[in-house]
Amino acid sequence: MKIVNSVPISSFGGLNFVLDEFEKLGLGRYINSELPKLPSQSKYSWKDIFYSFWSLFFCGGDCAEDLSVNFKTSLNANPFVKIPSPDRVLNRMKSLAEPMQLFDTVRGQKLHEFSMNNLLTDINLSLIKKLRLLDQSDITLDYDNTIIFSGKADAKMTYKKDYGYCPGVGLIGETVVYVENRNGNSDAQTLQDETLERMFNALSAAKIKINRFRADGASYQLKTLSVACKNADKIYIRARKDQTVMKTIASVSNWDEIETKNGIEYYGSVEFIPFKKRAREHKLQHLLKPYRLVVTKTKNSDGQLDLFTGEACEYNVIITNDYEMSNFEIVQFYNQRGAAEKEFDVMKNDFGWNNMPFSKLEYNCVYLIICAMCRNLYGYIIRLFSKRTTILSPDFRIKKFIFRFICIPAKWIKSARIYKLKLYGNLTFQT
């Protein structure tokens, strides 16, 4: 095989369409105006830092070092952005960090390390509104925590017996609206009411009204229920099957039998006031209120009788203040939060959450939020571009988007003082 030298051509020509869309949206100007003013002698603006870092994920990279190792030649000759070194990108990220905060609990003996970033949270929410990613008529907010395993210097042991972090994440559909980093020894239920209060305050400041709130069993706490009810019209939370809940289930008299794809299931509900004893002990009776306990029961496989109900059944319980939907509709609606949990797989494998670069909690909080911004931007881009070309679909993961759209040979040509993008291939793009 004979090799003939040729002029440099970028392997990621499709990235130019993405960056062009960023410019049309005015993202670069907005970022430069909202972030701290840089010295006049700075070679790279905040726009260069963010565009370069986001370009990594749009080109299939997974860490800042890819800017110099794998993408330097392909990204350098680009009129939209100047590509800095990986060290410059990471150092600028570190400068955006806010001090880590320490919290303690009433009965606990250890301190809990939390990291929030109000500036980047506000910028992320502003970008979400600018991109019109939310349906303002009916907003469902999902909250969950995930374990990110990491061997960083300050990472602590998680309940899964390995070191890492346990960030709390707020999601509206596929859009990440809130990220708060916490160390691995602080599980999901620890001080969750305070985390939710901060999240709802940020959303309220951005004039985002939450209609419905869903969360898993870690949110089944007296104060957490109170915070959720105060900030959302309707709440749907998985209830833990403790002694009080099981005794209440035993009082359900009317069951609806419904045949589903999993077999015969029974649905019932009863009014229930949780945490009476805890409220008395901590003088929090003012937080007590009645809820609707929605119960699903199915026959178990081993025939073992339940101690409280006397039935050979398995139970799933949802606590809610929604008295309008049927039992079946509430269970179906709650089960849709599984789609939100899949977003953790997307964030970890497509947008860098599994490859945190720093050894401090507060620095990695900055990293997590900027990666979340990239995820939100990708959601906008894939939906927009799929309307312009038949080779894309709005449900594509970013890897497929890269293969179908980004990996197009291209080069910039300057003619008559105008830059023109020359693509190589049988393409039918519309701009």
XYZ file of C-alpha atoms in Angstrom:
431
model
C 0.000 0.000 0.000
C 1.419 3.344 -1.036
C 0.880 6.361 1.235
C 0.564 9.836 -0.309
C 0.902 12.906 1.917
C -2.173 15.145 2.062
C -3.353 18.334 3.693
C -4.811 17.979 7.221
C -8.527 17.203 7.280
C -10.615 17.075 10.430
C -12.215 13.738 11.291
C -15.065 15.463 13.133
C -16.615 17.765 10.555
C -20.090 17.346 12.023
C -18.954 19.071 15.220
C -18.962 22.367 13.329
C -22.742 22.184 12.972
C -23.048 21.662 16.719
C -20.781 24.624 17.545
C -22.572 26.762 14.968
C -25.867 26.013 16.730
C -24.277 26.989 20.066
C -23.315 30.334 18.544
C -26.797 30.914 17.121
C -28.175 30.364 20.621
C -25.682 32.877 22.017
C -24.268 30.379 24.519
C -20.717 31.688 24.267
C -21.738 35.283 25.005
C -23.967 34.183 27.865
C -21.250 32.054 29.513
C -18.664 34.839 29.219
C -21.076 37.331 30.799
C -22.190 35.158 33.724
C -18.885 33.655 34.873
C -16.183 35.609 36.772
C -14.311 38.155 34.691
C -10.959 36.884 33.447
C -7.722 38.934 33.273
C -7.374 40.959 30.067
C -4.255 39.008 29.097
C -6.075 35.667 29.170
C -5.684 33.851 25.873
C -8.790 31.711 26.341
C -12.271 32.887 27.292
C -14.844 30.943 29.294
C -16.509 30.162 25.998
C -13.299 28.467 24.785
C -13.074 26.449 28.001
C -16.676 25.223 27.909
C -16.899 24.677 24.149
C -13.643 22.704 24.164
C -14.717 20.528 27.073
C -18.184 19.859 25.649
C -16.618 19.039 22.270
C -14.827 16.115 23.913
C -18.107 14.281 24.497
C -19.499 15.227 21.082
C -16.415 13.607 19.549
C -16.375 10.454 21.673
C -13.803 11.462 24.296
C -14.162 10.887 28.019
C -11.522 13.043 29.751
C -9.843 16.426 29.346
C -6.535 14.818 28.359
C -8.130 13.833 25.040
C -7.835 17.485 23.983
C -4.072 17.103 23.555
C -3.744 13.354 23.029
C -6.498 12.470 20.555
C -8.286 15.567 19.275
C -5.621 18.278 19.015
C -5.166 18.097 15.216
C -8.862 17.705 14.452
C -10.115 20.547 16.668
C -7.396 23.167 16.387
C -8.280 24.622 12.968
C -11.785 25.660 13.990
C -13.157 29.217 13.662
C -15.710 28.761 16.464
C -13.344 28.024 19.335
C -9.701 28.171 20.420
C -8.631 24.878 21.983
C -6.717 25.250 25.289
C -4.561 22.612 26.935
C -6.165 20.065 29.297
C -4.419 21.702 32.270
C -5.917 25.080 31.391
C -9.426 23.579 31.138
C -9.152 21.772 34.484
C -7.591 24.715 36.324
C -10.377 27.015 35.161
C -12.943 24.473 36.377
C -11.274 24.389 39.796
C -11.510 28.178 40.027
C -15.326 27.907 39.869
C -15.572 25.673 42.944
C -17.402 26.857 46.055
C -16.173 25.762 49.520
C -17.253 22.345 50.729
C -19.754 22.401 53.605
C -19.813 20.144 56.677
C -23.060 18.976 58.279
C -23.897 16.800 61.241
C -27.058 14.934 62.199
C -28.927 14.773 65.521
C -27.817 11.261 66.426
C -24.814 10.798 64.165
C -21.223 11.052 65.292
C -19.633 11.740 61.908
C -19.565 14.866 59.776
C -21.094 14.803 56.309
C -19.279 16.517 53.451
C -21.553 18.212 50.889
C -20.648 20.357 47.913
C -23.037 22.736 46.177
C -22.393 25.251 43.402
C -25.047 27.949 43.202
C -23.475 29.828 40.293
C -23.287 26.839 37.936
C -26.722 25.605 39.063
C -28.249 28.952 38.094
C -26.404 28.948 34.754
C -27.574 25.409 34.014
C -31.201 26.335 34.737
C -30.899 29.453 32.577
C -29.544 27.362 29.694
C -32.422 24.901 30.126
C -34.936 27.727 29.833
C -33.086 29.251 26.877
C -33.218 25.886 25.079
C -36.900 25.410 26.038
C -36.270 21.886 27.230
C -39.183 21.888 29.694
C -42.908 21.632 29.131
C -44.043 24.382 31.479
C -47.637 23.129 31.602
C -46.975 19.940 33.601
C -43.555 19.378 35.155
C -42.634 16.163 36.959
C -39.429 16.314 38.999
C -37.579 13.103 39.861
C -34.957 13.020 42.598
C -32.447 10.247 43.188
C -28.894 9.586 44.333
C -26.300 7.490 42.571
C -22.990 5.978 43.611
C -19.957 7.022 41.550
C -17.075 4.772 42.527
C -13.770 6.587 42.686
C -10.343 6.168 44.182
C -9.866 9.913 44.678
C -7.955 11.054 47.763
C -10.979 12.397 49.666
C -13.525 9.738 48.588
C -15.044 7.816 51.491
C -16.470 4.307 51.815
C -20.000 3.926 50.441
C -22.658 1.471 51.639
C -21.664 -0.693 48.655
C -18.296 -1.341 50.335
C -16.167 0.667 47.941
C -14.891 4.242 47.822
C -16.693 6.961 45.916
C -19.208 9.810 45.935
C -23.001 9.833 46.260
C -24.351 12.896 44.381
C -28.013 13.866 44.579
C -29.576 14.607 41.198
C -32.819 16.288 40.148
C -34.240 15.332 36.747
C -37.144 16.608 34.693
C -37.532 14.001 31.988
C -34.051 13.607 30.497
C -32.964 17.071 31.605
C -30.616 17.367 34.588
C -31.791 20.369 36.594
C -29.852 19.975 39.843
C -26.644 18.288 41.026
C -25.303 18.315 44.574
C -22.214 16.293 45.338
C -21.835 14.440 48.646
C -19.162 12.101 49.899
C -19.634 8.350 49.822
C -20.311 7.910 53.543
C -23.400 10.157 53.272
C -26.147 7.937 51.913
C -29.254 9.089 50.070
C -31.501 9.597 53.105
C -28.976 11.626 55.126
C -30.146 15.253 55.359
C -32.207 14.773 52.216
C -34.800 17.302 53.347
C -32.125 20.033 53.278
C -30.933 18.932 49.829
C -34.489 19.029 48.485
C -35.028 22.462 50.024
C -31.966 23.798 48.190
C -33.085 22.162 44.927
C -36.620 23.547 45.127
C -35.289 27.011 46.004
C -33.051 26.985 42.918
C -35.958 25.906 40.709
C -38.240 28.510 42.234
C -35.652 31.249 41.632
C -35.594 30.168 37.978
C -39.433 30.364 37.925
C -39.821 26.630 37.305
C -43.008 25.407 39.017
C -43.057 21.725 39.981
C -46.414 20.021 39.551
C -45.443 16.474 40.570
C -42.514 15.049 42.523
C -41.326 11.412 42.523
C -38.645 9.744 44.615
C -37.632 6.354 45.992
C -37.775 4.967 49.536
C -34.871 7.136 50.744
C -37.291 10.082 50.662
C -39.755 8.353 52.982
C -38.983 10.575 55.971
C -41.097 13.005 57.975
C -39.207 16.186 57.072
C -38.643 15.124 53.457
C -42.354 14.506 52.899
C -43.096 17.917 54.367
C -40.584 19.704 52.117
C -41.873 17.887 49.018
C -45.521 18.722 49.805
C -44.645 22.377 50.384
C -42.933 22.752 46.993
C -44.878 20.424 44.667
C -48.608 20.077 44.033
C -48.521 16.255 44.123
C -45.913 13.860 45.512
C -45.328 10.155 44.843
C -42.774 8.427 47.073
C -41.998 4.763 47.692
C -42.929 3.947 51.298
C -40.779 1.625 53.360
C -42.644 -1.429 54.649
C -42.092 -0.929 58.364
C -44.369 -2.280 61.095
C -46.749 0.694 60.993
C -47.159 0.543 57.213
C -47.742 -3.220 57.210
C -50.406 -2.932 59.904
C -52.093 -0.259 57.784
C -51.985 -2.505 54.706
C -53.793 -5.175 56.703
C -56.701 -2.742 57.129
C -57.281 -2.374 53.371
C -60.633 -4.004 52.613
C -61.320 -3.179 48.956
C -58.924 -4.574 46.351
C -59.144 -4.077 42.578
C -58.047 -7.143 40.622
C -56.245 -6.250 37.376
C -54.555 -8.560 34.897
C -51.215 -7.164 33.732
C -48.328 -8.515 31.692
C -46.843 -9.769 34.987
C -49.996 -11.684 35.901
C -52.837 -10.907 38.312
C -52.181 -7.907 40.564
C -54.342 -6.364 43.286
C -54.565 -2.630 43.975
C -55.922 -0.943 47.075
C -55.527 2.272 49.057
C -56.145 3.654 52.531
C -55.614 6.970 54.312
C -52.550 6.989 56.528
C -50.689 9.426 58.801
C -47.015 8.349 58.948
C -44.333 9.021 61.564
C -46.640 9.795 64.506
C -44.194 8.413 67.060
C -41.189 10.203 65.558
C -43.125 13.476 65.437
C -43.934 13.192 69.154
C -40.342 12.359 70.089
C -38.902 15.324 68.171
C -41.812 17.725 68.766
C -42.641 17.898 65.067
C -46.389 17.260 65.308
C -46.999 20.301 63.092
C -45.527 18.332 60.162
C -48.033 15.488 60.480
C -50.708 15.214 57.806
C -52.776 12.444 56.197
C -51.623 10.812 52.975
C -52.997 8.192 50.651
C -51.212 4.848 50.848
C -51.492 3.025 47.503
C -50.691 -0.683 47.767
C -49.954 -3.282 45.082
C -49.983 -6.926 46.096
C -49.095 -10.073 44.151
C -49.018 -13.707 45.169
C -45.519 -14.746 46.248
C -43.860 -17.839 44.832
C -43.045 -19.675 48.080
C -46.438 -19.412 49.767
C -44.942 -17.815 52.887
C -47.592 -15.941 54.909
C -46.952 -12.352 55.892
C -46.861 -11.806 59.663
C -49.098 -8.707 59.588
C -51.570 -9.396 56.766
C -51.790 -13.180 57.002
C -51.582 -13.424 53.195
C -48.995 -15.159 50.985
C -48.311 -11.957 49.077
C -45.618 -9.434 48.244
C -46.429 -5.742 48.625
C -45.277 -2.517 47.038
C -46.371 0.741 48.632
C -46.526 4.327 47.362
C -47.393 7.279 49.585
C -49.019 10.251 47.865
C -51.272 13.262 48.373
C -53.014 12.600 45.027
C -56.639 11.615 45.663
C -57.722 12.030 42.030
C -55.969 9.296 40.027
C -56.964 5.666 40.442
C -54.720 3.229 42.306
C -53.582 1.643 39.047
C -52.850 5.038 37.423
C -50.732 6.120 40.391
C -48.662 2.917 40.273
C -48.187 3.237 36.503
C -47.169 6.865 36.842
C -44.693 6.117 39.629
C -43.109 3.267 37.667
C -42.222 5.727 34.898
C -39.452 7.074 37.107
C -37.405 4.074 35.958
C -36.668 6.089 32.812
C -35.107 8.799 34.976
C -32.881 6.244 36.700
C -31.541 5.191 33.279
C -30.151 8.702 32.929
C -27.449 7.774 35.432
C -26.161 5.205 32.941
C -26.152 7.906 30.252
C -24.312 10.389 32.467
C -21.708 7.883 33.634
C -20.931 6.275 30.278
C -21.669 9.026 27.729
C -20.907 12.258 29.578
C -17.933 11.625 31.808
C -19.332 11.047 35.299
C -17.324 7.843 35.635
C -14.062 9.732 35.005
C -13.867 12.510 37.577
C -10.529 14.322 37.266
C -10.059 15.961 40.663
C -9.155 14.813 44.167
C -11.495 17.175 46.003
C -15.256 16.943 46.425
C -15.959 20.577 45.539
C -13.886 20.468 42.350
C -15.661 17.342 41.182
C -19.001 19.029 41.868
C -18.090 21.627 39.249
C -17.138 18.834 36.860
C -20.433 16.972 37.401
C -22.546 20.062 36.704
C -20.639 21.040 33.554
C -21.018 17.466 32.263
C -24.749 17.694 33.041
C -24.933 20.883 30.967
C -23.420 18.967 28.058
C -26.060 16.247 28.470
C -28.809 18.860 28.328
C -27.283 20.476 25.253
C -27.060 17.091 23.536
C -30.760 16.510 24.208
C -31.502 19.785 22.429
C -29.116 19.118 19.542
C -30.284 15.559 18.764
C -33.941 16.599 18.723
C -33.219 19.613 16.512
C -30.914 17.854 14.051
C -33.172 14.797 13.731
C -35.754 17.146 12.168
C -33.242 18.202 9.527
C -31.857 14.850 8.397
C -33.314 11.352 8.205
C -30.079 9.701 9.369
C -30.759 10.785 12.954
C -33.432 9.925 15.500
C -34.194 11.858 18.731
C -33.703 8.712 20.850
C -30.083 8.094 19.705
C -27.404 7.762 22.381
C -24.426 10.022 21.719
C -22.219 7.197 20.399
C -24.633 6.576 17.532
C -24.892 10.328 16.906
C -21.106 10.515 16.628
C -20.933 7.647 14.109
C -23.834 8.969 12.021
C -23.185 12.693 12.118
C -20.005 13.909 13.814
C -17.470 11.637 12.056
C -17.543 13.417 8.691
C -14.236 14.385 7.022
C -14.132 18.159 6.583
C -11.836 21.148 6.388
C -12.228 24.889 6.560
C -11.306 26.912 3.469
C -10.844 30.673 3.465
C -12.032 32.264 0.253
C -12.646 35.975 -0.342
C -12.139 36.603 3.386
C -14.962 34.170 4.170
C -14.525 30.798 5.897
C -16.316 27.952 4.144
C -16.687 24.385 5.410
C -15.927 21.685 2.847
C -17.401 18.251 3.630
C -16.344 15.001 2.013
C -19.043 12.425 1.302
C -22.447 11.831 -0.252
C -24.361 14.086 2.154
C -27.779 15.745 2.100
C -27.505 18.153 5.013
C -29.674 21.257 5.243
C -28.592 24.371 7.142
